[in-house]
mmCIF file of C-alpha atoms in Angstrom:
data_model
loop_
_atom_site.group_PDB
_atom_site.id
_atom_site.type_symbol
_atom_site.label_atom_id
_atom_site.label_comp_id
_atom_site.label_asym_id
_atom_site.label_seq_id
_atom_site.Cartn_x
_atom_site.Cartn_y
_atom_site.Cartn_z
ATOM 1 C CA MET A 1 16.614 -51.213 31.103
ATOM 2 C CA LEU A 2 15.590 -48.323 28.858
ATOM 3 C CA LYS A 3 17.379 -48.182 25.543
ATOM 4 C CA ASN A 4 17.161 -46.726 22.034
ATOM 5 C CA GLU A 5 14.621 -48.926 20.277
ATOM 6 C CA LEU A 6 15.318 -47.213 16.964
ATOM 7 C CA GLU A 7 19.077 -47.634 16.976
ATOM 8 C CA ILE A 8 18.935 -50.060 14.078
ATOM 9 C CA LEU A 9 17.544 -47.238 11.951
ATOM 10 C CA ALA A 10 20.622 -45.059 12.390
ATOM 11 C CA ALA A 11 21.273 -42.592 9.609
ATOM 12 C CA ASP A 12 23.994 -44.735 8.035
ATOM 13 C CA SER A 13 21.472 -47.544 7.371
ATOM 14 C CA ILE A 14 19.131 -45.300 5.358
ATOM 15 C CA PRO A 15 19.465 -46.117 1.637
ATOM 16 C CA LYS A 16 21.303 -43.424 -0.284
ATOM 17 C CA ASN A 17 20.855 -42.410 -3.899
ATOM 18 C CA GLY A 18 23.043 -44.401 -6.241
ATOM 19 C CA GLY A 19 25.080 -43.181 -9.188
ATOM 20 C CA SER A 20 21.996 -43.046 -11.373
ATOM 21 C CA GLY A 21 20.310 -40.715 -8.892
ATOM 22 C CA GLY A 22 17.882 -43.274 -7.457
ATOM 23 C CA VAL A 23 17.681 -45.864 -4.713
ATOM 24 C CA SER A 24 17.626 -49.537 -5.654
ATOM 25 C CA LYS A 25 14.240 -51.203 -5.264
ATOM 26 C CA ASP A 26 15.634 -54.028 -3.112
ATOM 27 C CA ALA A 27 17.383 -51.605 -0.740
ATOM 28 C CA ALA A 28 14.222 -49.551 -0.369
ATOM 29 C CA LEU A 29 12.118 -52.645 0.348
ATOM 30 C CA ASP A 30 14.631 -53.959 2.894
ATOM 31 C CA PHE A 31 14.738 -50.634 4.707
ATOM 32 C CA SER A 32 10.948 -50.292 4.621
ATOM 33 C CA GLY A 33 10.578 -53.682 6.297
ATOM 34 C CA MET A 34 13.207 -52.755 8.857
ATOM 35 C CA VAL A 35 11.351 -49.518 9.666
ATOM 36 C CA SER A 36 8.000 -51.271 10.018
ATOM 37 C CA GLU A 37 9.461 -53.849 12.400
ATOM 38 C CA SER A 38 11.337 -51.241 14.464
ATOM 39 C CA CYS A 39 8.261 -49.034 14.765
ATOM 40 C CA GLY A 40 6.302 -51.923 16.224
ATOM 41 C CA LYS A 41 9.039 -52.683 18.753
ATOM 42 C CA ALA A 42 9.295 -48.995 19.692
ATOM 43 C CA ARG A 43 5.578 -48.773 20.449
ATOM 44 C CA GLU A 44 5.791 -51.833 22.711
ATOM 45 C CA ALA A 45 8.897 -50.510 24.490
ATOM 46 C CA TRP A 46 7.350 -47.072 25.062
ATOM 47 C CA ALA A 47 4.237 -48.614 26.580
ATOM 48 C CA ALA A 48 6.326 -50.839 28.845
ATOM 49 C CA ALA A 49 8.409 -47.850 29.976
ATOM 50 C CA ALA A 50 5.305 -45.848 30.855
ATOM 51 C CA PHE A 51 4.199 -48.562 33.304
ATOM 52 C CA SER A 52 7.677 -49.250 34.692
ATOM 53 C CA ASP A 53 9.078 -48.126 38.051
ATOM 54 C CA ASN A 54 11.193 -45.422 36.462
ATOM 55 C CA GLY A 55 10.736 -41.900 37.808
ATOM 56 C CA ASP A 56 9.356 -38.989 35.845
ATOM 57 C CA ASP A 57 12.790 -37.464 35.188
ATOM 58 C CA THR A 58 14.050 -40.720 33.717
ATOM 59 C CA LEU A 59 10.967 -41.079 31.534
ATOM 60 C CA ARG A 60 11.282 -37.489 30.323
ATOM 61 C CA ARG A 61 14.855 -38.116 29.221
ATOM 62 C CA TYR A 62 13.827 -41.414 27.617
ATOM 63 C CA TYR A 63 10.918 -40.085 25.556
ATOM 64 C CA ASP A 64 12.716 -36.847 24.766
ATOM 65 C CA PHE A 65 15.654 -38.818 23.401
ATOM 66 C CA HIS A 66 13.348 -40.815 21.112
ATOM 67 C CA PHE A 67 11.654 -37.589 20.005
ATOM 68 C CA LYS A 68 15.002 -36.130 18.920
ATOM 69 C CA PHE A 69 16.257 -39.383 17.379
ATOM 70 C CA LEU A 70 13.026 -39.874 15.440
ATOM 71 C CA SER A 71 13.161 -36.263 14.241
ATOM 72 C CA GLY A 72 16.612 -36.953 12.866
ATOM 73 C CA LEU A 73 15.388 -40.030 10.997
ATOM 74 C CA ILE A 74 12.497 -38.108 9.448
ATOM 75 C CA SER A 75 14.898 -35.432 8.239
ATOM 76 C CA GLU A 76 17.188 -38.030 6.631
ATOM 77 C CA VAL A 77 14.577 -39.971 4.674
ATOM 78 C CA GLY A 78 14.231 -38.962 1.001
ATOM 79 C CA ASP A 79 11.142 -37.242 -0.353
ATOM 80 C CA GLU A 80 10.219 -39.521 -3.251
ATOM 81 C CA SER A 81 11.541 -43.074 -3.078
ATOM 82 C CA GLU A 82 10.763 -43.663 0.616
ATOM 83 C CA ASN A 83 7.241 -42.269 0.906
ATOM 84 C CA GLU A 84 6.065 -45.386 2.744
ATOM 85 C CA VAL A 85 8.997 -45.163 5.149
ATOM 86 C CA LEU A 86 8.372 -41.465 5.770
ATOM 87 C CA SER A 87 4.713 -42.220 6.442
ATOM 88 C CA ASP A 88 5.673 -44.938 8.949
ATOM 89 C CA LEU A 89 8.096 -42.631 10.767
ATOM 90 C CA CYS A 90 5.616 -39.751 10.901
ATOM 91 C CA SER A 91 2.929 -42.115 12.217
ATOM 92 C CA LEU A 92 5.360 -43.289 14.872
ATOM 93 C CA MET A 93 6.018 -39.659 15.857
ATOM 94 C CA ASP A 94 2.243 -39.150 16.023
ATOM 95 C CA HIS A 95 2.017 -42.094 18.425
ATOM 96 C CA LEU A 96 4.872 -40.775 20.573
ATOM 97 C CA LEU A 97 3.351 -37.310 20.906
ATOM 98 C CA LEU A 98 -0.203 -38.563 21.417
ATOM 99 C CA PHE A 99 0.507 -40.958 24.276
ATOM 100 C CA TYR A 100 3.741 -39.617 25.768
ATOM 101 C CA GLY A 101 3.699 -35.942 24.758
ATOM 102 C CA ASN A 102 3.440 -34.838 28.390
ATOM 103 C CA PHE A 103 6.965 -36.151 28.954
ATOM 104 C CA ILE A 104 8.381 -34.073 26.072
ATOM 105 C CA ASP A 105 9.316 -30.398 26.319
ATOM 106 C CA ARG A 106 6.879 -28.443 24.168
ATOM 107 C CA GLN A 107 9.326 -25.605 23.577
ATOM 108 C CA GLN A 108 11.419 -27.715 21.218
ATOM 109 C CA VAL A 109 11.628 -26.868 17.542
ATOM 110 C CA LEU A 110 9.907 -29.277 15.149
ATOM 111 C CA LEU A 111 11.134 -30.227 11.714
ATOM 112 C CA PRO A 112 9.364 -28.159 9.019
ATOM 113 C CA ARG A 113 8.616 -31.429 7.211
ATOM 114 C CA TYR A 114 6.778 -32.938 10.193
ATOM 115 C CA PHE A 115 5.066 -29.669 11.113
ATOM 116 C CA ILE A 116 3.635 -29.347 7.595
ATOM 117 C CA TYR A 117 2.652 -33.033 7.609
ATOM 118 C CA ARG A 118 0.572 -32.480 10.758
ATOM 119 C CA LEU A 119 -1.031 -29.338 9.342
ATOM 120 C CA GLN A 120 -2.023 -31.217 6.197
ATOM 121 C CA LEU A 121 -3.857 -33.743 8.365
ATOM 122 C CA ILE A 122 -6.152 -31.053 9.778
ATOM 123 C CA GLN A 123 -6.555 -28.765 6.762
ATOM 124 C CA SER A 124 -9.779 -30.473 5.698
ATOM 125 C CA THR A 125 -11.116 -30.055 9.245
ATOM 126 C CA TYR A 126 -10.386 -26.336 9.096
ATOM 127 C CA GLU A 127 -12.084 -26.012 5.709
ATOM 128 C CA GLN A 128 -15.178 -27.783 7.073
ATOM 129 C CA PHE A 129 -15.175 -25.450 10.070
ATOM 130 C CA PHE A 130 -15.116 -22.395 7.840
ATOM 131 C CA GLU A 131 -17.934 -23.780 5.688
ATOM 132 C CA ARG A 132 -20.053 -24.154 8.834
ATOM 133 C CA LEU A 133 -19.046 -20.655 9.848
ATOM 134 C CA GLU A 134 -20.352 -19.241 6.575
ATOM 135 C CA ASP A 135 -23.696 -21.012 7.113
ATOM 136 C CA ALA A 136 -24.050 -19.669 10.653
ATOM 137 C CA LYS A 137 -25.698 -16.327 11.384
ATOM 138 C CA ILE A 138 -22.511 -14.557 12.396
ATOM 139 C CA ASN A 139 -21.345 -10.976 12.016
ATOM 140 C CA LYS A 140 -19.575 -10.639 8.653
ATOM 141 C CA GLU A 141 -16.833 -8.559 10.247
ATOM 142 C CA PHE A 142 -16.209 -11.361 12.716
ATOM 143 C CA MET A 143 -15.984 -13.894 9.885
ATOM 144 C CA LYS A 144 -13.543 -11.648 8.062
ATOM 145 C CA CYS A 145 -11.454 -11.315 11.225
ATOM 146 C CA LEU A 146 -11.364 -15.086 11.730
ATOM 147 C CA GLY A 147 -10.431 -15.680 8.103
ATOM 148 C CA ILE A 148 -7.515 -13.262 8.288
ATOM 149 C CA CYS A 149 -6.330 -14.598 11.657
ATOM 150 C CA LEU A 150 -6.879 -18.346 11.324
ATOM 151 C CA SER A 151 -6.319 -19.197 7.663
ATOM 152 C CA PRO A 152 -2.539 -18.585 7.752
ATOM 153 C CA LEU A 153 -2.300 -20.928 10.736
ATOM 154 C CA TYR A 154 -3.820 -23.885 8.899
ATOM 155 C CA LEU A 155 -3.485 -23.265 5.160
ATOM 156 C CA GLU A 156 0.024 -21.822 4.872
ATOM 157 C CA ALA A 157 3.398 -23.399 5.587
ATOM 158 C CA PRO A 158 4.939 -21.527 8.544
ATOM 159 C CA SER A 159 8.366 -20.008 8.090
ATOM 160 C CA ASP A 160 9.229 -19.655 11.779
ATOM 161 C CA GLY A 161 7.900 -20.469 15.223
ATOM 162 C CA LEU A 162 7.871 -24.209 14.489
ATOM 163 C CA PHE A 163 7.661 -25.195 18.136
ATOM 164 C CA LEU A 164 5.891 -28.274 19.387
ATOM 165 C CA SER A 165 3.705 -26.020 21.543
ATOM 166 C CA ALA A 166 2.644 -24.048 18.436
ATOM 167 C CA LEU A 167 1.540 -27.247 16.704
ATOM 168 C CA PHE A 168 -0.431 -28.462 19.714
ATOM 169 C CA TYR A 169 -2.022 -25.020 20.076
ATOM 170 C CA ARG A 170 -3.213 -25.035 16.457
ATOM 171 C CA GLU A 171 -4.675 -28.520 16.772
ATOM 172 C CA GLU A 172 -6.357 -28.028 20.159
ATOM 173 C CA LEU A 173 -7.844 -24.678 19.119
ATOM 174 C CA LEU A 174 -9.244 -26.073 15.866
ATOM 175 C CA PHE A 175 -10.813 -29.124 17.520
ATOM 176 C CA ALA A 176 -12.403 -26.855 20.128
ATOM 177 C CA LEU A 177 -13.745 -24.535 17.415
ATOM 178 C CA VAL A 178 -15.234 -27.440 15.489
ATOM 179 C CA ALA A 179 -16.840 -28.866 18.615
ATOM 180 C CA ASN A 180 -18.225 -25.457 19.619
ATOM 181 C CA ARG A 181 -21.924 -25.025 18.900
ATOM 182 C CA ASP A 182 -25.107 -23.745 20.421
ATOM 183 C CA ASP A 183 -26.962 -26.727 21.926
ATOM 184 C CA ASP A 184 -30.377 -25.475 20.867
ATOM 185 C CA GLN A 185 -29.647 -24.438 17.304
ATOM 186 C CA LEU A 186 -26.814 -26.858 16.612
ATOM 187 C CA GLN A 187 -24.781 -24.022 15.165
ATOM 188 C CA MET A 188 -21.974 -21.734 16.203
ATOM 189 C CA THR A 189 -22.640 -18.320 17.692
ATOM 190 C CA GLU A 190 -20.445 -15.252 17.778
ATOM 191 C CA GLU A 191 -20.610 -15.092 21.581
ATOM 192 C CA SER A 192 -19.512 -18.694 22.084
ATOM 193 C CA LEU A 193 -16.694 -18.420 19.560
ATOM 194 C CA THR A 194 -15.434 -15.194 21.127
ATOM 195 C CA PHE A 195 -15.478 -16.780 24.583
ATOM 196 C CA LEU A 196 -13.600 -19.826 23.266
ATOM 197 C CA LEU A 197 -10.919 -17.733 21.561
ATOM 198 C CA MET A 198 -10.393 -15.722 24.743
ATOM 199 C CA THR A 199 -10.223 -18.952 26.764
ATOM 200 C CA PHE A 200 -7.517 -20.195 24.402
ATOM 201 C CA ASN A 201 -5.720 -16.840 24.749
ATOM 202 C CA PHE A 202 -5.918 -16.103 21.043
ATOM 203 C CA ASN A 203 -3.984 -12.854 21.550
ATOM 204 C CA HIS A 204 -3.773 -12.082 17.849
ATOM 205 C CA PHE A 205 -3.675 -8.319 17.226
ATOM 206 C CA ARG A 206 -6.543 -8.421 14.719
ATOM 207 C CA PHE A 207 -8.788 -10.306 17.126
ATOM 208 C CA PHE A 208 -7.969 -7.798 19.872
ATOM 209 C CA ASN A 209 -8.725 -4.964 17.456
ATOM 210 C CA TYR A 210 -12.068 -6.595 16.567
ATOM 211 C CA LEU A 211 -13.035 -6.763 20.251
ATOM 212 C CA GLN A 212 -12.253 -3.061 20.610
ATOM 213 C CA LYS A 213 -14.352 -2.112 17.573
ATOM 214 C CA GLN A 214 -17.306 -4.195 18.760
ATOM 215 C CA ALA A 215 -17.182 -2.602 22.205
ATOM 216 C CA ILE A 216 -17.203 0.873 20.637
ATOM 217 C CA LEU A 217 -20.205 -0.047 18.435
ATOM 218 C CA GLU A 218 -22.108 -1.352 21.449
ATOM 219 C CA VAL A 219 -21.336 1.634 23.659
ATOM 220 C CA GLU A 220 -22.514 4.058 20.966
ATOM 221 C CA LYS A 221 -26.022 2.592 21.289
ATOM 222 C CA ILE A 222 -26.481 3.861 24.861
ATOM 223 C CA PRO A 223 -26.692 7.405 26.288
ATOM 224 C CA GLY A 224 -23.389 9.257 26.612
ATOM 225 C CA GLU A 225 -23.518 9.621 30.387
ATOM 226 C CA LYS A 226 -23.802 5.817 30.767
ATOM 227 C CA GLN A 227 -21.106 4.784 28.302
ATOM 228 C CA GLY A 228 -18.169 4.871 30.713
ATOM 229 C CA LYS A 229 -20.098 2.905 33.320
ATOM 230 C CA TYR A 230 -21.053 0.304 30.696
ATOM 231 C CA LEU A 231 -17.417 -0.303 29.703
ATOM 232 C CA LEU A 232 -16.247 -0.478 33.309
ATOM 233 C CA GLU A 233 -18.975 -3.003 34.129
ATOM 234 C CA SER A 234 -18.002 -4.994 31.038
ATOM 235 C CA SER A 235 -14.381 -5.078 32.215
ATOM 236 C CA ALA A 236 -15.468 -6.406 35.615
ATOM 237 C CA SER A 237 -17.127 -9.399 33.939
ATOM 238 C CA ILE A 238 -13.844 -10.553 32.382
ATOM 239 C CA GLN A 239 -12.055 -13.021 34.609
ATOM 240 C CA SER A 240 -8.290 -12.931 35.034
ATOM 241 C CA PRO A 241 -6.620 -15.981 33.470
ATOM 242 C CA ASN A 242 -4.494 -18.605 35.127
ATOM 243 C CA THR A 243 -1.084 -17.259 34.149
ATOM 244 C CA ILE A 244 0.604 -20.623 34.737
ATOM 245 C CA THR A 245 -1.455 -23.093 32.733
ATOM 246 C CA TYR A 246 -3.135 -21.084 30.007
ATOM 247 C CA PRO A 247 -2.344 -21.860 26.338
ATOM 248 C CA SER A 248 -1.211 -19.007 24.151
ATOM 249 C CA PHE A 249 -1.166 -17.995 20.511
ATOM 250 C CA ASP A 250 1.864 -15.766 21.104
ATOM 251 C CA LYS A 251 3.643 -15.875 24.468
ATOM 252 C CA ARG A 252 5.421 -12.618 23.702
ATOM 253 C CA TRP A 253 2.138 -10.767 24.273
ATOM 254 C CA SER A 254 -0.006 -10.498 27.372
ATOM 255 C CA HIS A 255 -3.119 -12.617 27.765
ATOM 256 C CA ILE A 256 -5.985 -11.430 25.556
ATOM 257 C CA CYS A 257 -8.234 -11.138 28.636
ATOM 258 C CA ASP A 258 -5.727 -8.846 30.363
ATOM 259 C CA MET A 259 -5.253 -6.668 27.269
ATOM 260 C CA TYR A 260 -8.989 -6.344 26.608
ATOM 261 C CA LYS A 261 -9.841 -5.759 30.271
ATOM 262 C CA SER A 262 -7.192 -3.020 30.591
ATOM 263 C CA TRP A 263 -8.430 -1.324 27.428
ATOM 264 C CA LEU A 264 -12.050 -1.361 28.670
ATOM 265 C CA VAL A 265 -10.991 0.205 31.973
ATOM 266 C CA GLU A 266 -8.940 2.922 30.264
ATOM 267 C CA ARG A 267 -11.657 3.686 27.726
ATOM 268 C CA GLY A 268 -14.399 3.666 30.358
ATOM 269 C CA THR A 269 -12.422 5.977 32.632
ATOM 270 C CA LEU A 270 -11.795 8.443 29.802
ATOM 271 C CA LEU A 271 -15.480 8.456 28.876
ATOM 272 C CA ASN A 272 -16.429 9.115 32.492
ATOM 273 C CA LEU A 273 -14.025 12.046 32.683
ATOM 274 C CA GLY A 274 -15.368 13.457 29.433
ATOM 275 C CA THR A 275 -19.054 13.165 30.280
ATOM 276 C CA ALA A 276 -18.515 14.683 33.721
ATOM 277 C CA ASN A 277 -17.847 18.030 32.032
ATOM 278 C CA LEU A 278 -20.754 17.679 29.617
ATOM 279 C CA GLN A 279 -23.495 16.873 32.108
ATOM 280 C CA VAL A 280 -26.186 19.516 32.572
ATOM 281 C CA ASP A 281 -25.845 21.293 35.879
ATOM 282 C CA GLN A 282 -28.604 20.376 38.290
ATOM 283 C CA PRO A 283 -29.472 22.183 41.542
ATOM 284 C CA PHE A 284 -27.438 20.751 44.385
ATOM 285 C CA PHE A 285 -27.881 21.832 47.982
ATOM 286 C CA LYS A 286 -24.968 21.432 50.338
ATOM 287 C CA VAL A 287 -25.459 20.315 53.917
ATOM 288 C CA PRO A 288 -25.009 23.392 56.179
ATOM 289 C CA LEU A 289 -22.959 22.629 59.297
ATOM 290 C CA ASN A 290 -23.101 24.654 62.503
ATOM 291 C CA ILE A 291 -19.312 24.595 62.805
ATOM 292 C CA SER A 292 -16.371 26.292 61.107
ATOM 293 C CA VAL A 293 -13.910 24.804 58.620
ATOM 294 C CA ASN A 294 -11.383 24.388 61.470
ATOM 295 C CA TYR A 295 -13.807 22.235 63.472
ATOM 296 C CA LEU A 296 -14.731 20.250 60.351
ATOM 297 C CA GLY A 297 -11.066 19.521 59.650
ATOM 298 C CA CYS A 298 -10.575 18.511 63.275
ATOM 299 C CA MET A 299 -13.563 16.168 63.143
ATOM 300 C CA ILE A 300 -12.290 14.558 59.941
ATOM 301 C CA ARG A 301 -8.865 14.075 61.604
ATOM 302 C CA ALA A 302 -10.476 12.375 64.630
ATOM 303 C CA LEU A 303 -12.608 10.066 62.473
ATOM 304 C CA HIS A 304 -9.701 9.292 60.158
ATOM 305 C CA GLU A 305 -7.371 8.357 63.018
ATOM 306 C CA ALA A 306 -10.119 6.128 64.478
ATOM 307 C CA GLY A 307 -10.344 4.192 61.191
ATOM 308 C CA PHE A 308 -13.792 5.504 60.240
ATOM 309 C CA TYR A 309 -12.815 6.089 56.592
ATOM 310 C CA GLY A 310 -11.019 2.794 56.080
ATOM 311 C CA THR A 311 -8.633 2.884 53.107
ATOM 312 C CA ILE A 312 -10.131 5.978 51.448
ATOM 313 C CA SER A 313 -7.410 8.488 50.588
ATOM 314 C CA LEU A 314 -7.288 11.863 52.308
ATOM 315 C CA THR A 315 -7.576 13.623 48.956
ATOM 316 C CA ALA A 316 -10.870 11.830 48.265
ATOM 317 C CA ILE A 317 -12.117 12.646 51.799
ATOM 318 C CA PHE A 318 -11.300 16.362 51.394
ATOM 319 C CA ASP A 319 -12.893 16.479 47.931
ATOM 320 C CA HIS A 320 -16.084 14.851 49.195
ATOM 321 C CA ALA A 321 -16.397 17.071 52.278
ATOM 322 C CA ALA A 322 -15.767 20.215 50.239
ATOM 323 C CA ALA A 323 -18.426 19.159 47.709
ATOM 324 C CA VAL A 324 -21.269 18.323 50.139
ATOM 325 C CA PHE A 325 -20.756 20.573 53.183
ATOM 326 C CA SER A 326 -20.917 24.280 53.868
ATOM 327 C CA THR A 327 -20.093 26.012 57.176
ATOM 328 C CA LYS A 328 -21.420 29.048 59.022
ATOM 329 C CA LYS A 329 -18.961 31.382 57.308
ATOM 330 C CA GLN A 330 -18.087 29.542 54.089
ATOM 331 C CA GLU A 331 -20.623 28.260 51.608
ATOM 332 C CA HIS A 332 -17.875 27.038 49.294
ATOM 333 C CA ILE A 333 -15.115 25.100 51.023
ATOM 334 C CA SER A 334 -11.850 24.381 49.246
ATOM 335 C CA ARG A 335 -9.877 21.178 49.573
ATOM 336 C CA ASP A 336 -6.796 23.169 50.544
ATOM 337 C CA SER A 337 -8.565 24.900 53.442
ATOM 338 C CA LEU A 338 -9.775 21.521 54.744
ATOM 339 C CA SER A 339 -6.288 20.068 54.401
ATOM 340 C CA ASN A 340 -4.834 23.011 56.331
ATOM 341 C CA ALA A 341 -7.437 22.619 59.113
ATOM 342 C CA PHE A 342 -6.766 18.863 59.201
ATOM 343 C CA TYR A 343 -3.049 19.244 59.806
ATOM 344 C CA ASN A 344 -3.094 22.402 61.977
ATOM 345 C CA ILE A 345 -5.426 21.822 64.922
ATOM 346 C CA SER A 346 -5.282 24.357 67.777
ATOM 347 C CA LEU A 347 -5.921 23.473 71.423
ATOM 348 C CA PRO A 348 -9.226 25.447 71.612
ATOM 349 C CA THR A 349 -10.462 23.676 68.453
ATOM 350 C CA ALA A 350 -9.486 20.279 69.850
ATOM 351 C CA ALA A 351 -11.164 21.093 73.210
ATOM 352 C CA ARG A 352 -14.468 22.059 71.619
ATOM 353 C CA MET A 353 -14.442 19.015 69.320
ATOM 354 C CA ILE A 354 -13.914 16.810 72.387
ATOM 355 C CA ARG A 355 -17.014 18.393 73.973
ATOM 356 C CA ILE A 356 -19.041 17.771 70.804
ATOM 357 C CA LEU A 357 -17.932 14.150 70.633
ATOM 358 C CA ASN A 358 -18.515 13.655 74.373
ATOM 359 C CA ASN A 359 -22.059 15.015 73.971
ATOM 360 C CA SER A 360 -22.628 12.543 71.141
ATOM 361 C CA SER A 361 -21.210 9.709 73.253
ATOM 362 C CA GLY A 362 -23.381 10.795 76.212
ATOM 363 C CA PHE A 363 -26.514 10.658 74.094
ATOM 364 C CA LEU A 364 -25.769 7.095 72.959
ATOM 365 C CA LYS A 365 -25.016 5.966 76.501
ATOM 366 C CA SER A 366 -28.194 7.461 77.997
ATOM 367 C CA ARG A 367 -30.324 6.245 75.074
ATOM 368 C CA TYR A 368 -29.114 2.680 74.761
ATOM 369 C CA PHE A 369 -27.257 1.998 78.003
ATOM 370 C CA PRO A 370 -29.329 3.671 80.725
ATOM 371 C CA ALA A 371 -27.972 3.315 84.255
#
């Protein structure tokens, strides 16, 4: 039967400050021994529960209860006289989250005391990471961006957002950054770090702004008429994230991949529209057709209804035909005249188009299916 293994450490058993403002040495020692013994029993009980026949819902309630109860104990223990007790309780919470964290809702708020305790454990790791970053051959602007974005996460006590998911995100991101290196040079590269941050959905505004600036610097190195195409091709190389399982720096914002991809598409499209008007006019010869605009509109209608154009919009079809064709009477065809011919087909026009199409069909039959 699952039960509260820490019940003996209820808040009323925690030594309180006496009249002199301190806790008696004997009371502190007794409670410290009680905590040490209870922590050992709790670890054994948690392990036994994990391998029991209890269902996932039962185990979630069980471990979640101990998470909340243990949080309450940590909040009750004094700051000075029970440092050993506080250390034991925090270590027990570490054990609970490490081995049974998947059973605990990550959207719960953590105690500031425990959150800061966990950050202190990884501060030296972050400092080592930044020392390696300074030794690597990395863009100084990128280093500055990372310093502004990451340092507050690991070197400053947070004032809000103390969720369990936020703690796990900080830890998992840092360990991935430290492990990240180029296999050949045994050092970090800007490309690999950028890819890792995007994989971890580090949707920090400054990081997003850095990506934008770098894209603009890169696109300025190529000819103007190719800039829009370059950005659009860059956007196509960015994969859409798994919106269900991805981690996130800030869930209130969209995924960094989505934001960056959308910006590349918008910027690339604007550049294409701008360069279209700046391109030097080159001689372009339209294809002269031996039919009128009315017959051309009728032919387009027949091909469109037969599915020849697929999903291409009528506007795009009219624009294309007007740009590349000329007729016996009109060298310059307007989209509106084609649209009018498309929707207003007379019987004589339809009859002649049928003859033209029948002649085309007859040629194919005699050429490839001779009687």
